[in-house]
mmCIF file of C-alpha atoms in Angstrom:
data_model
loop_
_atom_site.group_PDB
_atom_site.id
_atom_site.type_symbol
_atom_site.label_atom_id
_atom_site.label_comp_id
_atom_site.label_asym_id
_atom_site.label_seq_id
_atom_site.Cartn_x
_atom_site.Cartn_y
_atom_site.Cartn_z
ATOM 1 C CA MET A 1 -57.573 -2.752 -11.802
ATOM 2 C CA TYR A 2 -60.627 -4.780 -10.819
ATOM 3 C CA GLU A 3 -64.026 -3.595 -12.031
ATOM 4 C CA ASN A 4 -65.567 -4.394 -8.631
ATOM 5 C CA LEU A 5 -63.016 -2.320 -6.681
ATOM 6 C CA THR A 6 -62.734 1.350 -5.721
ATOM 7 C CA VAL A 7 -59.516 2.342 -3.957
ATOM 8 C CA VAL A 8 -60.056 5.657 -2.190
ATOM 9 C CA GLU A 9 -57.006 7.598 -3.372
ATOM 10 C CA HIS A 10 -57.177 10.445 -0.881
ATOM 11 C CA PRO A 11 -54.084 11.959 0.773
ATOM 12 C CA LEU A 12 -55.659 11.834 4.236
ATOM 13 C CA VAL A 13 -56.586 8.168 3.819
ATOM 14 C CA LYS A 14 -53.037 7.302 2.756
ATOM 15 C CA HIS A 15 -51.549 9.333 5.600
ATOM 16 C CA LYS A 16 -53.769 7.833 8.289
ATOM 17 C CA LEU A 17 -53.463 4.273 6.968
ATOM 18 C CA THR A 18 -49.701 4.589 7.027
ATOM 19 C CA ARG A 19 -49.918 5.673 10.642
ATOM 20 C CA ILE A 20 -51.976 2.689 11.816
ATOM 21 C CA ARG A 21 -49.749 0.257 9.913
ATOM 22 C CA ASP A 22 -47.004 1.203 12.388
ATOM 23 C CA LYS A 23 -46.793 -1.600 14.951
ATOM 24 C CA SER A 24 -45.886 0.919 17.695
ATOM 25 C CA VAL A 25 -49.350 2.549 17.542
ATOM 26 C CA ASP A 26 -51.325 1.646 20.679
ATOM 27 C CA PRO A 27 -55.007 0.572 20.662
ATOM 28 C CA LYS A 28 -56.250 4.031 21.708
ATOM 29 C CA GLU A 29 -54.561 5.810 18.802
ATOM 30 C CA PHE A 30 -55.468 2.950 16.469
ATOM 31 C CA ARG A 31 -59.179 3.312 17.306
ATOM 32 C CA GLU A 32 -59.105 7.113 17.041
ATOM 33 C CA THR A 33 -57.383 7.011 13.659
ATOM 34 C CA LEU A 34 -59.718 4.260 12.494
ATOM 35 C CA ASP A 35 -62.665 6.564 13.279
ATOM 36 C CA GLU A 36 -61.165 9.235 11.040
ATOM 37 C CA ILE A 37 -60.444 6.818 8.187
ATOM 38 C CA THR A 38 -63.949 5.369 8.470
ATOM 39 C CA MET A 39 -65.537 8.750 7.825
ATOM 40 C CA LEU A 40 -63.329 9.359 4.791
ATOM 41 C CA LEU A 41 -64.113 5.943 3.307
ATOM 42 C CA ALA A 42 -67.822 6.222 4.106
ATOM 43 C CA TYR A 43 -67.957 9.489 2.161
ATOM 44 C CA GLU A 44 -67.088 7.509 -0.985
ATOM 45 C CA VAL A 45 -69.232 4.487 -0.128
ATOM 46 C CA THR A 46 -72.349 6.657 0.223
ATOM 47 C CA ARG A 47 -71.631 8.789 -2.852
ATOM 48 C CA THR A 48 -74.127 6.820 -4.968
ATOM 49 C CA PHE A 49 -76.908 6.697 -2.367
ATOM 50 C CA PRO A 50 -80.241 7.684 -3.940
ATOM 51 C CA LEU A 51 -81.842 10.990 -2.962
ATOM 52 C CA GLU A 52 -85.389 12.317 -2.881
ATOM 53 C CA GLU A 53 -86.475 15.890 -3.516
ATOM 54 C CA CYS A 54 -87.774 17.854 -0.549
ATOM 55 C CA THR A 55 -88.636 21.443 0.279
ATOM 56 C CA VAL A 56 -87.625 23.255 3.450
ATOM 57 C CA GLU A 57 -88.194 26.808 4.684
ATOM 58 C CA THR A 58 -85.018 28.848 5.034
ATOM 59 C CA PRO A 59 -85.225 32.067 7.081
ATOM 60 C CA LEU A 60 -85.880 33.860 3.785
ATOM 61 C CA MET A 61 -87.812 31.585 1.436
ATOM 62 C CA PRO A 62 -88.680 27.994 0.517
ATOM 63 C CA TYR A 63 -85.760 25.926 -0.783
ATOM 64 C CA LYS A 64 -86.050 22.818 -2.937
ATOM 65 C CA GLY A 65 -83.306 20.444 -1.865
ATOM 66 C CA ALA A 66 -82.655 16.738 -1.380
ATOM 67 C CA LYS A 67 -82.736 14.167 1.397
ATOM 68 C CA LEU A 68 -82.036 10.507 1.884
ATOM 69 C CA PRO A 69 -85.095 8.255 1.527
ATOM 70 C CA ASP A 70 -87.193 7.604 4.622
ATOM 71 C CA VAL A 71 -86.143 3.935 4.591
ATOM 72 C CA GLU A 72 -82.959 3.924 6.683
ATOM 73 C CA PRO A 73 -79.793 2.276 5.339
ATOM 74 C CA ALA A 74 -78.391 -0.861 6.954
ATOM 75 C CA VAL A 75 -74.874 -1.073 8.364
ATOM 76 C CA ILE A 76 -73.700 -4.657 8.853
ATOM 77 C CA VAL A 77 -70.566 -5.514 10.834
ATOM 78 C CA ILE A 78 -68.628 -8.754 10.621
ATOM 79 C CA LEU A 79 -67.653 -9.559 14.212
ATOM 80 C CA ARG A 80 -65.469 -8.754 15.905
ATOM 81 C CA ALA A 81 -63.043 -6.429 14.166
ATOM 82 C CA ALA A 82 -65.661 -4.453 12.205
ATOM 83 C CA LEU A 83 -67.085 -3.157 15.495
ATOM 84 C CA GLY A 84 -64.266 -0.637 15.276
ATOM 85 C CA PHE A 85 -65.982 0.944 12.258
ATOM 86 C CA LEU A 86 -69.353 1.325 13.926
ATOM 87 C CA PRO A 87 -69.063 4.516 16.060
ATOM 88 C CA ALA A 88 -67.969 6.641 13.094
ATOM 89 C CA MET A 89 -70.512 5.063 10.737
ATOM 90 C CA LEU A 90 -73.346 5.848 13.133
ATOM 91 C CA LYS A 91 -72.163 9.444 13.453
ATOM 92 C CA LEU A 92 -72.615 9.808 9.702
ATOM 93 C CA LEU A 93 -75.750 7.656 9.454
ATOM 94 C CA PRO A 94 -77.352 7.974 12.905
ATOM 95 C CA ASN A 95 -80.645 6.399 11.828
ATOM 96 C CA ALA A 96 -79.067 3.382 10.169
ATOM 97 C CA LYS A 97 -80.218 -0.059 11.210
ATOM 98 C CA THR A 98 -77.329 -2.196 12.454
ATOM 99 C CA GLY A 99 -76.779 -5.907 11.902
ATOM 100 C CA HIS A 100 -74.105 -8.318 13.109
ATOM 101 C CA ILE A 101 -72.631 -11.410 11.480
ATOM 102 C CA GLY A 102 -70.284 -13.519 13.579
ATOM 103 C CA MET A 103 -67.405 -15.188 11.739
ATOM 104 C CA SER A 104 -64.174 -16.762 12.924
ATOM 105 C CA ARG A 105 -61.371 -18.168 10.798
ATOM 106 C CA ASP A 106 -60.350 -21.802 10.735
ATOM 107 C CA HIS A 107 -56.578 -21.368 10.770
ATOM 108 C CA GLU A 108 -56.041 -24.678 8.993
ATOM 109 C CA THR A 109 -58.402 -24.207 6.034
ATOM 110 C CA LEU A 110 -58.535 -20.364 6.154
ATOM 111 C CA ARG A 111 -62.316 -20.680 5.667
ATOM 112 C CA PRO A 112 -64.871 -18.885 7.857
ATOM 113 C CA ILE A 113 -66.830 -20.525 10.651
ATOM 114 C CA HIS A 114 -70.225 -18.863 11.149
ATOM 115 C CA TYR A 115 -71.543 -18.558 14.699
ATOM 116 C CA TYR A 116 -74.019 -15.638 14.762
ATOM 117 C CA CYS A 117 -76.296 -13.622 12.493
ATOM 118 C CA LYS A 118 -78.780 -10.885 13.434
ATOM 119 C CA LEU A 119 -79.921 -8.645 10.600
ATOM 120 C CA PRO A 120 -82.355 -5.735 10.229
ATOM 121 C CA THR A 121 -85.721 -6.321 8.612
ATOM 122 C CA ALA A 122 -86.704 -5.166 5.115
ATOM 123 C CA LEU A 123 -83.180 -5.382 3.709
ATOM 124 C CA GLU A 124 -84.644 -5.503 0.212
ATOM 125 C CA LYS A 125 -85.615 -1.833 0.641
ATOM 126 C CA ARG A 126 -82.372 -0.620 2.199
ATOM 127 C CA GLU A 127 -78.988 0.517 0.975
ATOM 128 C CA THR A 128 -76.696 -1.942 2.762
ATOM 129 C CA ILE A 129 -73.064 -1.382 3.764
ATOM 130 C CA LEU A 130 -71.100 -4.450 4.871
ATOM 131 C CA LEU A 131 -68.046 -3.681 7.018
ATOM 132 C CA ASP A 132 -64.850 -5.612 7.745
ATOM 133 C CA PRO A 133 -61.404 -4.032 8.196
ATOM 134 C CA MET A 134 -59.546 -6.566 6.048
ATOM 135 C CA LEU A 135 -60.507 -8.298 2.797
ATOM 136 C CA ALA A 136 -57.932 -11.096 2.885
ATOM 137 C CA THR A 137 -58.981 -14.464 1.451
ATOM 138 C CA GLY A 138 -62.438 -13.038 0.730
ATOM 139 C CA TYR A 139 -64.304 -16.064 2.048
ATOM 140 C CA SER A 140 -65.754 -14.330 5.137
ATOM 141 C CA ALA A 141 -67.009 -11.468 2.986
ATOM 142 C CA VAL A 142 -68.529 -13.887 0.478
ATOM 143 C CA ALA A 143 -70.290 -15.806 3.261
ATOM 144 C CA ALA A 144 -71.584 -12.567 4.794
ATOM 145 C CA VAL A 145 -72.946 -11.376 1.438
ATOM 146 C CA ASP A 146 -74.601 -14.770 1.055
ATOM 147 C CA PHE A 147 -76.449 -14.168 4.340
ATOM 148 C CA LEU A 148 -77.459 -10.664 3.272
ATOM 149 C CA LYS A 149 -78.799 -11.788 -0.080
ATOM 150 C CA GLN A 150 -80.693 -14.677 1.522
ATOM 151 C CA ALA A 151 -82.304 -12.060 3.792
ATOM 152 C CA GLY A 152 -83.365 -10.038 0.740
ATOM 153 C CA ALA A 153 -80.615 -7.414 0.429
ATOM 154 C CA LYS A 154 -80.142 -6.153 -3.119
ATOM 155 C CA ASN A 155 -78.025 -2.992 -2.933
ATOM 156 C CA ILE A 156 -74.870 -4.069 -1.082
ATOM 157 C CA ARG A 157 -71.550 -2.259 -0.780
ATOM 158 C CA PHE A 158 -68.504 -3.695 1.010
ATOM 159 C CA MET A 159 -66.099 -1.390 2.883
ATOM 160 C CA CYS A 160 -62.685 -2.297 4.267
ATOM 161 C CA LEU A 161 -59.430 -0.638 5.272
ATOM 162 C CA ILE A 162 -57.150 -2.861 3.219
ATOM 163 C CA ALA A 163 -57.775 -5.497 0.550
ATOM 164 C CA ALA A 164 -55.626 -8.236 -0.958
ATOM 165 C CA PRO A 165 -55.862 -9.072 -4.669
ATOM 166 C CA GLU A 166 -56.865 -12.636 -3.761
ATOM 167 C CA GLY A 167 -59.864 -11.438 -1.740
ATOM 168 C CA VAL A 168 -60.986 -8.994 -4.403
ATOM 169 C CA GLU A 169 -60.899 -11.768 -6.995
ATOM 170 C CA VAL A 170 -62.866 -14.190 -4.793
ATOM 171 C CA MET A 171 -65.537 -11.525 -4.269
ATOM 172 C CA ARG A 172 -65.622 -10.811 -7.997
ATOM 173 C CA GLN A 173 -66.183 -14.480 -8.762
ATOM 174 C CA HIS A 174 -68.971 -14.963 -6.211
ATOM 175 C CA HIS A 175 -70.626 -11.535 -5.990
ATOM 176 C CA PRO A 176 -69.625 -9.364 -8.955
ATOM 177 C CA ASP A 177 -72.516 -6.988 -8.213
ATOM 178 C CA VAL A 178 -71.034 -5.950 -4.841
ATOM 179 C CA MET A 179 -68.687 -2.978 -5.140
ATOM 180 C CA ILE A 180 -65.679 -3.013 -2.801
ATOM 181 C CA TYR A 181 -64.411 0.239 -1.293
ATOM 182 C CA THR A 182 -60.997 0.185 0.354
ATOM 183 C CA GLY A 183 -58.247 2.481 1.503
ATOM 184 C CA ALA A 184 -55.500 0.365 -0.065
ATOM 185 C CA LEU A 185 -54.928 -2.648 -2.286
ATOM 186 C CA ASP A 186 -51.924 -4.415 -0.782
ATOM 187 C CA GLU A 187 -49.457 -6.825 -2.358
ATOM 188 C CA LYS A 188 -50.642 -10.339 -1.475
ATOM 189 C CA LEU A 189 -51.490 -12.875 1.233
ATOM 190 C CA ASN A 190 -48.809 -14.750 3.144
ATOM 191 C CA GLU A 191 -48.932 -18.490 3.832
ATOM 192 C CA LYS A 192 -51.113 -17.881 6.918
ATOM 193 C CA GLY A 193 -53.671 -15.856 4.970
ATOM 194 C CA TYR A 194 -52.641 -12.462 6.341
ATOM 195 C CA ILE A 195 -52.379 -9.429 4.074
ATOM 196 C CA ILE A 196 -48.858 -8.291 3.254
ATOM 197 C CA PRO A 197 -47.759 -5.640 4.239
ATOM 198 C CA GLY A 198 -51.137 -5.145 5.962
ATOM 199 C CA ILE A 199 -51.655 -4.040 9.557
ATOM 200 C CA GLY A 200 -51.593 -7.379 11.373
ATOM 201 C CA ASP A 201 -54.749 -8.663 13.061
ATOM 202 C CA ALA A 202 -57.148 -5.712 13.018
ATOM 203 C CA GLY A 203 -59.284 -7.036 15.874
ATOM 204 C CA ASP A 204 -56.272 -7.531 18.130
ATOM 205 C CA ARG A 205 -55.015 -4.047 17.378
ATOM 206 C CA ILE A 206 -58.424 -2.446 18.004
ATOM 207 C CA PHE A 207 -59.078 -4.249 21.282
ATOM 208 C CA GLY A 208 -55.500 -4.718 22.526
ATOM 209 C CA THR A 209 -55.655 -8.527 22.573
ATOM 210 C CA TYR A 210 -52.110 -9.247 21.444
#
């Protein structure tokens, strides 16, 4: 196993991922199930978030507990497919600052073409979660992490539904400090750069553009 990879081995994740792999699942059910998987994955991604001590008044007495730091985390989506992660992420982290990085794939070279980037300020102070449903070749994720680091981000986690060994290795070579969290590590990439067995094009399945 890769030292930069955490596969979330949870029965509900496996069950729900198996469901959305089914090509008969329509976009509505795909999006609803994706919401559920997102919350399960995000539970693991945020497990190592730092906490601060705080005291609150219960109905009976003061209680010394813990809270997230006042500096909100950053949730960064790689357009367009990662928009499907966003509603569930913002339910869990409603005060998170959201950023968008636009990438498309050159189908000849399989390398990303960058067309948009809008990031929150003060990334150097934030816990940052980068989202993309599929980690295939890894080059889009590497380019997105490049943008985040150039903007000052230091504590970056990458979350995806499914990863290919090729993409995990590319991320390890370029950004070994970025931990990858995924619901499954699939077999390989095909000649077109799609993950096998995978789920097909995640963006098309989320938005019904197939």
